[in-house]
């Protein structure tokens, strides 16, 4: 059973550039979540999908952030015009749904904006 | 605003002792409760879930939930140095996003 995978694992970018991250959930998991975590804090919710439908989006998510899950499988998170405050670990998690709500996390993508 | 609070620690216990980690939450309608372990530089790893009042045991771990007091705890028996990590409490509604606490850093001393 393959776990959640994320790519890339690390990304260094200059302020103002766009970046895109990919998440592949555990197969058969129909719910996919994105979180952001900064040092010393717990993960903060960004958005989640059930299949291809984006069901909730955090108010923390500015218009520079967009996420997609076009075929209900993998998901992408794009950040446009990155700012230094975007530097964080971006975590993806998936859950089976259907009465099973446990979320399993991928290894994360660490973003550094210089 | 849903909030989850944890003592940030560090909590230090000797090897072989019981470590007790606590979490309180603000939303009385919360329905699902989870404990995650996170090693430095790694992603959170699910340890236990609990949905009903009372205790739930899994190996050396016991989760305790008291919805009336809005309190959930994690006990780690026979603590090992490898248990040294940050423990995150997560609270949610069924199927929706979790709200995480800031985590408690546990240090198990050999």
Coordinates of N, CA and C in Angstrom, one line a residue:
Chain A
X1 N 0.9 -1.2 0.0 CA 0.0 0.0 0.0 C 0.9 1.2 0.0
X2 N 0.8 2.0 -1.1 CA 1.7 3.2 -1.2 C 1.0 4.3 -0.4
X3 N 1.9 5.1 0.3 CA 1.4 6.2 1.1 C 1.2 7.4 0.2
X4 N 0.9 8.5 0.9 CA 0.8 9.8 0.2 C 2.1 10.3 -0.3
X5 N 2.2 10.7 -1.5 CA 3.5 11.2 -2.0 C 3.4 12.7 -2.5
X6 N 4.4 13.4 -2.3 CA 4.4 14.8 -2.7 C 5.7 15.1 -3.5
X7 N 5.6 16.1 -4.4 CA 6.7 16.4 -5.2 C 6.6 17.9 -5.6
X8 N 7.7 18.7 -5.5 CA 9.0 18.2 -5.0 C 9.1 18.2 -3.5
X9 N 10.1 17.7 -2.9 CA 10.3 17.6 -1.5 C 10.8 19.0 -0.9
X10 N 11.6 19.6 -1.8 CA 12.1 20.9 -1.4 C 12.0 21.9 -2.6
X11 N 11.7 23.1 -2.4 CA 11.7 24.1 -3.4 C 12.2 25.4 -2.9
X12 N 13.2 26.0 -3.6 CA 13.7 27.3 -3.3 C 13.4 28.2 -4.5
X13 N 12.8 29.3 -4.2 CA 12.4 30.2 -5.3 C 12.6 31.6 -4.9
X14 N 12.6 32.5 -5.8 CA 12.8 33.9 -5.6 C 11.4 34.6 -5.4
X15 N 11.4 35.5 -4.6 CA 10.2 36.3 -4.4 C 9.6 36.8 -5.8
X16 N 8.3 36.6 -5.9 CA 7.6 37.0 -7.1 C 7.5 35.9 -8.2
X17 N 8.2 34.7 -8.0 CA 8.0 33.6 -8.9 C 6.8 32.8 -8.5
X18 N 6.3 32.0 -9.5 CA 5.2 31.1 -9.2 C 5.8 29.7 -9.0
X19 N 5.1 29.0 -8.1 CA 5.5 27.6 -7.8 C 4.3 26.7 -7.8
X20 N 4.5 25.4 -8.1 CA 3.4 24.4 -8.2 C 3.9 23.2 -7.5
X21 N 3.1 22.7 -6.6 CA 3.4 21.4 -5.9 C 2.3 20.4 -6.3
X22 N 2.8 19.1 -6.2 CA 1.9 18.0 -6.6 C 1.7 17.1 -5.4
X23 N 0.5 16.5 -5.3 CA 0.3 15.5 -4.2 C -0.5 14.3 -4.9
X24 N 0.0 13.1 -4.6 CA -0.7 11.9 -5.0 C -1.2 11.2 -3.7
X25 N -2.5 11.1 -3.6 CA -3.0 10.5 -2.3 C -2.9 9.0 -2.3
X26 N -3.2 8.4 -1.2 CA -3.3 6.9 -1.2 C -4.5 6.5 -2.1
X27 N -4.2 5.5 -2.9 CA -5.2 5.1 -3.9 C -6.5 4.7 -3.1
X28 N -7.6 5.0 -3.7 CA -9.0 4.8 -3.2 C -9.4 5.8 -2.2
X29 N -8.5 6.7 -1.7 CA -8.9 7.8 -0.8 C -9.6 8.9 -1.6
X30 N -10.8 9.2 -1.3 CA -11.5 10.2 -2.1 C -11.4 11.6 -1.5
X31 N -10.8 11.8 -0.3 CA -10.7 13.1 0.2 C -9.2 13.5 0.3
X32 N -8.9 14.7 -0.1 CA -7.5 15.2 -0.1 C -7.5 16.6 0.5
X33 N -6.5 16.8 1.3 CA -6.4 18.0 2.1 C -5.0 18.6 1.9
X34 N -5.0 19.9 1.9 CA -3.7 20.7 1.9 C -3.7 21.5 3.2
X35 N -2.5 21.4 3.9 CA -2.2 22.2 5.1 C -0.8 22.9 4.9
X36 N -0.6 23.9 5.7 CA 0.7 24.6 5.7 C 1.1 24.6 7.2
X37 N 2.4 24.4 7.3 CA 3.0 24.4 8.7 C 4.3 25.2 8.8
X38 N 4.3 26.1 9.7 CA 5.5 26.9 10.0 C 6.1 26.4 11.3
X39 N 7.4 26.7 11.5 CA 8.1 26.2 12.6 C 7.4 26.5 14.0
X40 N 7.3 25.5 14.8 CA 6.7 25.6 16.1 C 5.2 25.7 16.1
X41 N 4.6 25.5 15.0 CA 3.1 25.6 14.9 C 2.6 24.2 14.4
X42 N 1.3 24.0 14.7 CA 0.6 22.9 14.1 C 0.2 23.2 12.7
X43 N -0.1 22.2 11.9 CA -0.5 22.4 10.5 C -1.8 23.3 10.5
X44 N -1.8 24.2 9.5 CA -3.0 25.0 9.3 C -3.7 24.6 8.0
X45 N -5.0 24.4 8.1 CA -5.8 24.0 7.0 C -5.8 25.0 5.9
X46 N -5.7 24.6 4.6 CA -5.8 25.5 3.5 C -7.0 25.2 2.6
X47 N -7.2 23.9 2.2 CA -8.3 23.5 1.4 C -8.5 22.0 1.4
X48 N -9.7 21.6 1.0 CA -9.8 20.1 0.8 C -10.8 19.8 -0.3
X49 N -10.6 18.6 -0.9 CA -11.4 18.1 -2.0 C -12.0 16.8 -1.6
X50 N -13.2 16.6 -2.1 CA -13.8 15.3 -2.2 C -13.9 14.9 -3.6
X51 N -13.2 13.9 -4.0 CA -13.0 13.6 -5.4 C -12.5 14.9 -6.1
X52 N -13.2 15.3 -7.2 CA -12.6 16.5 -7.9 C -13.2 17.8 -7.4
X53 N -14.1 17.7 -6.4 CA -14.8 18.9 -6.0 C -14.1 19.6 -4.8
X54 N -13.8 20.9 -4.9 CA -13.1 21.6 -3.8 C -14.2 22.0 -2.9
X55 N -14.3 21.5 -1.7 CA -15.4 21.7 -0.8 C -15.2 22.8 0.2
X56 N -14.0 23.1 0.5 CA -13.8 24.2 1.5 C -12.4 24.8 1.3
X57 N -12.4 26.1 1.5 CA -11.1 26.8 1.3 C -11.0 27.8 2.5
X58 N -9.8 27.7 3.1 CA -9.6 28.6 4.3 C -9.5 30.0 3.9
X59 N -10.0 30.9 4.9 CA -9.9 32.3 4.7 C -8.4 32.8 4.7
X60 N -7.5 31.9 5.2 CA -6.1 32.2 5.1 C -5.6 32.2 3.7
X61 N -6.3 31.5 2.8 CA -5.8 31.3 1.5 C -6.1 32.6 0.6
X62 N -5.0 33.3 0.3 CA -5.2 34.5 -0.5 C -5.5 34.1 -2.0
X63 N -5.8 35.1 -2.8 CA -6.1 34.9 -4.2 C -4.9 34.4 -4.9
X64 N -3.7 34.4 -4.3 CA -2.5 34.0 -5.0 C -2.4 32.4 -4.9
X65 N -3.2 31.8 -4.1 CA -3.2 30.4 -4.0 C -4.3 29.7 -4.8
X66 N -4.0 28.7 -5.5 CA -5.1 27.9 -6.1 C -4.8 26.4 -6.1
X67 N -5.8 25.6 -6.0 CA -5.6 24.2 -5.9 C -6.6 23.5 -6.8
X68 N -6.1 22.4 -7.4 CA -7.0 21.7 -8.3 C -6.8 20.2 -8.0
X69 N -7.9 19.4 -8.4 CA -7.8 18.0 -8.4 C -8.7 17.5 -9.5
X70 N -8.1 17.7 -10.7 CA -9.0 17.6 -11.9 C -9.7 16.3 -12.2
X71 N -9.1 15.2 -11.9 CA -9.7 13.9 -12.1 C -10.0 13.1 -10.9
X72 N -9.9 13.8 -9.7 CA -10.2 13.2 -8.5 C -9.1 12.3 -8.0
X73 N -7.9 12.4 -8.6 CA -6.8 11.6 -8.2 C -5.7 12.5 -7.6
X74 N -4.7 12.9 -8.3 CA -3.7 13.8 -7.8 C -4.2 15.2 -7.7
X75 N -3.5 16.0 -6.9 CA -3.9 17.4 -6.8 C -2.6 18.3 -6.9
X76 N -2.8 19.5 -7.4 CA -1.8 20.5 -7.4 C -2.2 21.7 -6.6
X77 N -1.2 22.3 -6.0 CA -1.3 23.6 -5.3 C -0.3 24.6 -5.9
X78 N -0.9 25.7 -6.4 CA 0.0 26.7 -7.0 C 0.0 27.9 -6.2
X79 N 1.1 28.5 -6.1 CA 1.3 29.8 -5.4 C 1.8 30.8 -6.4
X80 N 1.1 31.8 -6.7 CA 1.6 32.8 -7.6 C 2.2 34.0 -6.9
X81 N 3.2 34.6 -7.5 CA 3.9 35.8 -7.0 C 4.3 35.6 -5.5
X82 N 5.1 34.6 -5.3 CA 5.4 34.2 -4.0 C 6.0 35.3 -3.2
X83 N 5.8 35.3 -1.9 CA 6.3 36.2 -0.9 C 7.1 35.5 0.1
X84 N 7.9 36.2 0.9 CA 8.8 35.5 1.9 C 7.9 34.9 2.9
X85 N 6.7 35.4 3.2 CA 5.8 34.9 4.2 C 5.2 33.5 3.8
X86 N 5.4 33.2 2.5 CA 4.9 31.9 2.0 C 5.8 30.7 2.4
X87 N 7.0 31.1 2.9 CA 8.0 30.0 3.3 C 7.4 29.2 4.4
X88 N 7.3 27.9 4.1 CA 6.7 27.0 5.1 C 6.8 25.6 4.5
X89 N 6.3 24.6 5.3 CA 6.1 23.2 4.9 C 4.7 23.1 4.4
X90 N 4.5 22.6 3.2 CA 3.2 22.4 2.6 C 2.9 20.9 2.7
X91 N 1.9 20.6 3.4 CA 1.5 19.2 3.7 C 0.2 18.8 3.0
X92 N 0.3 17.6 2.4 CA -0.9 17.0 1.8 C -1.3 15.8 2.6
X93 N -2.6 15.6 2.8 CA -3.1 14.4 3.5 C -4.3 13.9 2.7
X94 N -4.6 12.6 2.9 CA -5.8 12.0 2.3 C -6.5 11.1 3.3
X95 N -7.8 11.0 3.1 CA -8.6 10.1 3.9 C -9.5 9.3 3.0
X96 N -9.9 8.2 3.5 CA -10.8 7.3 2.7 C -12.2 7.9 2.5
X97 N -12.7 8.6 3.5 CA -14.0 9.1 3.5 C -14.9 7.9 3.8
X98 N -16.2 7.9 3.4 CA -17.1 6.8 3.6 C -17.1 6.3 5.1
X99 N -17.1 7.3 6.0 CA -17.2 7.0 7.4 C -15.8 6.8 8.1
X100 N -14.7 6.8 7.3 CA -13.4 6.7 7.8 C -12.7 8.1 7.6
X101 N -12.4 8.8 8.7 CA -12.0 10.2 8.7 C -10.5 10.4 9.0
X102 N -9.8 9.3 9.2 CA -8.4 9.4 9.6 C -7.6 10.0 8.4
X103 N -6.8 11.0 8.7 CA -6.0 11.6 7.6 C -4.6 11.2 7.7
X104 N -4.0 10.8 6.5 CA -2.6 10.3 6.5 C -1.9 11.3 5.6
X105 N -0.7 11.8 6.2 CA 0.0 12.8 5.6 C 1.2 12.3 4.7
X106 N 1.4 13.1 3.6 CA 2.6 12.9 2.8 C 3.8 13.5 3.5
X107 N 5.0 13.4 2.9 CA 6.2 13.9 3.5 C 6.4 15.4 3.5
X108 N 5.5 16.1 2.7 CA 5.6 17.5 2.7 C 6.5 18.1 1.6
X109 N 6.2 19.3 1.2 CA 7.1 20.1 0.4 C 7.6 21.3 1.2
X110 N 8.9 21.4 1.4 CA 9.4 22.6 2.1 C 9.7 23.7 1.1
X111 N 9.0 24.8 1.2 CA 9.2 26.0 0.3 C 10.0 27.0 1.0
X112 N 11.0 27.5 0.4 CA 11.8 28.6 0.9 C 11.8 29.7 -0.2
X113 N 11.3 30.9 0.2 CA 11.2 32.0 -0.7 C 12.3 33.0 -0.3
X114 N 13.2 33.3 -1.2 CA 14.3 34.2 -0.9 C 14.1 35.6 -1.5
Chain B
X1 N -14.4 30.9 16.0 CA -13.0 30.4 15.7 C -12.8 29.2 16.6
X2 N -12.5 28.1 15.9 CA -12.2 26.8 16.6 C -10.8 26.8 17.0
X3 N -10.6 26.5 18.3 CA -9.2 26.5 18.8 C -8.9 25.2 19.5
X4 N -7.7 24.8 19.4 CA -7.2 23.6 20.1 C -5.9 24.1 20.8
X5 N -5.9 23.8 22.1 CA -4.8 24.2 22.9 C -4.0 23.0 23.5
X6 N -2.7 23.2 23.5 CA -1.8 22.2 24.1 C -0.7 22.9 24.8
X7 N -0.2 22.3 25.9 CA 1.0 22.8 26.5 C 2.2 22.6 25.6
X8 N 2.9 23.6 25.3 CA 4.0 23.5 24.3 C 5.2 22.7 24.8
X9 N 5.3 22.6 26.1 CA 6.4 21.8 26.7 C 7.7 22.6 26.7
X10 N 8.9 21.9 26.7 CA 9.0 20.5 26.6 C 8.6 19.8 27.9
X11 N 8.0 18.6 27.6 CA 7.7 17.7 28.7 C 8.8 16.6 28.8
X12 N 9.5 16.5 29.9 CA 10.6 15.6 30.0 C 10.2 14.5 31.0
X13 N 10.3 13.2 30.5 CA 10.1 12.1 31.4 C 11.2 11.1 31.3
X14 N 11.5 10.4 32.3 CA 12.6 9.3 32.3 C 12.1 8.1 31.5
X15 N 13.0 7.4 30.9 CA 12.7 6.2 30.2 C 12.0 5.2 31.1
X16 N 10.9 4.6 30.5 CA 10.1 3.7 31.3 C 9.0 4.3 32.0
X17 N 8.9 5.6 32.1 CA 7.8 6.3 32.8 C 6.6 6.5 31.9
X18 N 5.5 7.0 32.5 CA 4.3 7.3 31.7 C 4.3 8.7 31.3
X19 N 4.2 9.0 30.0 CA 4.1 10.4 29.6 C 2.6 10.7 29.4
X20 N 2.2 11.9 29.9 CA 0.8 12.3 29.8 C 0.7 13.6 29.0
X21 N 0.0 13.6 27.9 CA -0.1 14.7 27.0 C -1.6 15.2 27.0
X22 N -1.8 16.5 27.1 CA -3.2 17.0 27.2 C -3.6 17.9 26.1
X23 N -4.8 18.0 25.9 CA -5.4 18.9 24.8 C -6.8 19.3 25.2
X24 N -7.1 20.6 25.0 CA -8.4 21.1 25.1 C -8.9 21.8 23.8
X25 N -10.2 21.8 23.6 CA -10.7 22.3 22.4 C -11.9 23.2 22.7
X26 N -12.2 24.1 21.8 CA -13.2 25.1 22.1 C -14.5 24.8 21.5
X27 N -14.6 24.1 20.4 CA -15.9 23.8 19.7 C -16.6 22.6 20.3
X28 N -17.7 22.8 21.0 CA -18.4 21.7 21.7 C -19.0 20.7 20.7
X29 N -19.1 21.2 19.4 CA -19.7 20.3 18.4 C -18.6 19.4 17.7
X30 N -17.4 19.5 18.1 CA -16.4 18.6 17.5 C -16.7 17.1 17.7
X31 N -16.4 16.3 16.7 CA -16.8 15.0 16.7 C -15.7 13.9 16.6
X32 N -14.5 14.4 16.1 CA -13.5 13.4 15.9 C -12.2 14.0 16.5
X33 N -11.3 13.1 17.0 CA -10.2 13.5 17.7 C -9.0 12.6 17.4
X34 N -7.8 13.2 17.2 CA -6.7 12.5 16.7 C -5.4 12.9 17.4
X35 N -4.5 12.0 17.5 CA -3.2 12.3 18.0 C -2.2 11.9 16.9
X36 N -1.3 12.8 16.6 CA -0.2 12.6 15.6 C 1.1 12.8 16.3
X37 N 2.1 12.1 15.9 CA 3.5 12.2 16.3 C 4.3 12.8 15.1
X38 N 5.1 13.8 15.5 CA 5.9 14.5 14.4 C 7.3 14.6 14.9
X39 N 8.2 13.9 14.2 CA 9.7 14.0 14.4 C 10.1 15.3 13.7
X40 N 11.2 15.8 14.2 CA 11.8 17.1 13.7 C 12.1 16.9 12.2
X41 N 11.5 17.8 11.4 CA 11.8 17.8 10.0 C 10.9 16.8 9.2
X42 N 10.1 16.1 9.9 CA 9.2 15.1 9.2 C 7.8 15.5 9.2
X43 N 6.9 14.8 8.5 CA 5.5 15.1 8.5 C 4.8 14.4 9.7
X44 N 3.6 14.8 10.0 CA 2.8 14.1 11.1 C 2.5 12.7 10.8
X45 N 2.5 11.9 11.8 CA 2.2 10.4 11.6 C 1.1 10.1 12.6
X46 N 0.0 9.6 12.1 CA -1.2 9.3 12.9 C -0.9 8.2 13.9
X47 N -1.2 8.5 15.2 CA -1.0 7.5 16.3 C -2.4 6.9 16.6
X48 N -3.3 7.7 16.9 CA -4.6 7.2 17.3 C -5.8 8.1 17.0
X49 N -6.9 7.6 16.8 CA -8.1 8.3 16.7 C -9.1 7.9 17.8
X50 N -10.0 8.8 18.2 CA -11.0 8.5 19.2 C -12.2 9.3 18.9
X51 N -13.4 8.7 19.0 CA -14.6 9.4 18.6 C -15.6 9.5 19.8
X52 N -15.5 8.5 20.7 CA -16.5 8.4 21.8 C -15.8 8.7 23.2
X53 N -16.6 9.1 24.1 CA -16.1 9.3 25.5 C -15.5 8.1 26.0
X54 N -14.4 8.2 26.8 CA -13.8 7.1 27.4 C -12.4 6.9 27.0
X55 N -11.9 5.7 27.2 CA -10.5 5.3 26.8 C -10.4 4.4 25.6
X56 N -9.3 4.6 24.9 CA -9.1 3.7 23.8 C -7.6 3.4 23.8
X57 N -7.3 2.1 23.8 CA -5.9 1.6 24.0 C -5.4 1.0 22.7
X58 N -4.1 1.3 22.4 CA -3.4 0.6 21.3 C -2.0 0.5 21.7
X59 N -1.6 -0.7 22.1 CA -0.2 -1.0 22.5 C 0.1 -0.1 23.7
X60 N 1.2 0.6 23.6 CA 1.6 1.5 24.7 C 0.8 2.8 24.8
X61 N 0.0 3.0 23.9 CA -0.8 4.3 23.8 C -2.2 4.2 24.3
X62 N -2.7 5.1 25.1 CA -4.1 5.2 25.5 C -4.6 6.6 25.2
X63 N -5.6 6.8 24.5 CA -6.3 8.0 24.3 C -7.5 8.1 25.2
X64 N -7.7 9.3 25.8 CA -8.9 9.5 26.6 C -9.6 10.7 26.2
X65 N -11.0 10.6 26.1 CA -11.8 11.7 25.6 C -12.9 11.9 26.6
X66 N -13.1 13.2 26.9 CA -14.1 13.7 27.8 C -14.8 14.9 27.1
X67 N -15.9 14.6 26.4 CA -16.5 15.7 25.6 C -17.2 16.7 26.5
X68 N -17.6 16.4 27.7 CA -18.3 17.3 28.6 C -17.2 18.4 29.0
X69 N -16.0 17.9 29.2 CA -14.9 18.9 29.6 C -14.2 19.4 28.4
X70 N -14.5 18.9 27.2 CA -13.8 19.3 26.0 C -12.3 19.1 26.2
X71 N -12.0 17.9 26.5 CA -10.6 17.5 26.9 C -10.3 16.1 26.3
X72 N -9.1 16.0 25.7 CA -8.6 14.8 25.2 C -7.1 14.6 25.6
X73 N -6.7 13.4 25.9 CA -5.4 13.2 26.4 C -4.8 12.0 25.7
X74 N -3.5 11.9 25.8 CA -2.7 10.7 25.3 C -1.8 10.3 26.4
X75 N -1.8 9.0 26.8 CA -0.9 8.5 27.7 C 0.1 7.5 26.9
X76 N 1.3 7.7 27.2 CA 2.3 6.8 26.6 C 3.0 6.0 27.7
X77 N 2.7 4.7 27.8 CA 3.3 3.9 28.9 C 4.7 3.4 28.4
X78 N 5.6 3.1 29.4 CA 6.9 2.6 29.2 C 7.6 3.5 28.1
X79 N 7.7 4.8 28.3 CA 8.2 5.7 27.4 C 9.6 5.3 27.0
X80 N 9.9 5.4 25.7 CA 11.2 5.1 25.1 C 11.9 6.4 24.5
X81 N 13.2 6.5 24.5 CA 13.8 7.6 23.8 C 13.3 7.9 22.4
X82 N 12.9 6.8 21.7 CA 12.4 6.9 20.4 C 11.0 7.6 20.4
X83 N 10.4 7.8 21.5 CA 9.1 8.5 21.6 C 9.3 10.0 21.6
X84 N 10.6 10.4 21.8 CA 10.9 11.9 21.8 C 10.5 12.5 20.5
X85 N 9.5 13.4 20.5 CA 8.9 14.0 19.3 C 8.0 15.1 19.7
X86 N 7.4 15.7 18.8 CA 6.2 16.6 19.1 C 4.9 15.9 18.8
X87 N 4.0 16.0 19.8 CA 2.7 15.3 19.7 C 1.6 16.4 19.4
X88 N 1.0 16.2 18.3 CA -0.1 17.1 17.8 C -1.4 16.5 18.1
X89 N -2.3 17.3 18.7 CA -3.7 17.0 18.9 C -4.5 17.6 17.7
X90 N -5.4 16.9 17.1 CA -6.2 17.4 16.0 C -7.7 17.1 16.3
X91 N -8.5 18.1 16.0 CA -9.9 18.0 16.3 C -10.7 18.3 15.0
X92 N -11.8 17.6 14.8 CA -12.5 17.9 13.6 C -14.0 17.5 13.6
X93 N -14.7 17.9 12.6 CA -16.0 17.4 12.3 C -15.8 16.3 11.3
X94 N -16.8 15.4 11.3 CA -16.6 14.2 10.4 C -16.3 14.6 9.0
X95 N -15.2 14.1 8.5 CA -14.9 14.3 7.1 C -14.4 15.6 6.7
X96 N -14.4 16.6 7.6 CA -13.9 17.9 7.2 C -12.5 18.1 7.7
X97 N -12.0 19.3 7.5 CA -10.6 19.6 7.9 C -10.4 19.5 9.4
X98 N -9.2 19.2 9.8 CA -8.8 19.2 11.2 C -8.3 20.6 11.6
X99 N -8.5 20.9 12.9 CA -7.9 22.0 13.5 C -6.8 21.4 14.5
X100 N -5.6 21.8 14.3 CA -4.5 21.2 15.0 C -4.1 22.2 16.2
X101 N -3.7 21.6 17.3 CA -3.0 22.4 18.3 C -1.6 22.6 17.9
X102 N -0.9 23.4 18.7 CA 0.5 23.8 18.4 C 1.5 22.7 18.7
X103 N 1.0 21.6 19.4 CA 1.9 20.5 19.7 C 2.6 20.6 21.0
X104 N 2.9 19.5 21.6 CA 3.7 19.4 22.8 C 4.9 18.6 22.5
X105 N 6.1 19.2 22.9 CA 7.3 18.5 22.6 C 7.6 17.6 23.8
X106 N 7.8 16.3 23.5 CA 8.1 15.3 24.5 C 9.6 14.9 24.4
X107 N 10.3 14.9 25.5 CA 11.6 14.4 25.6 C 11.7 13.3 26.6
X108 N 12.1 12.1 26.1 CA 12.3 10.9 27.0 C 13.7 10.7 27.3
X109 N 14.1 10.8 28.5 CA 15.5 10.8 28.9 C 16.0 9.4 29.2
X110 N 17.1 9.0 28.6 CA 17.6 7.6 28.9 C 18.1 7.5 30.3

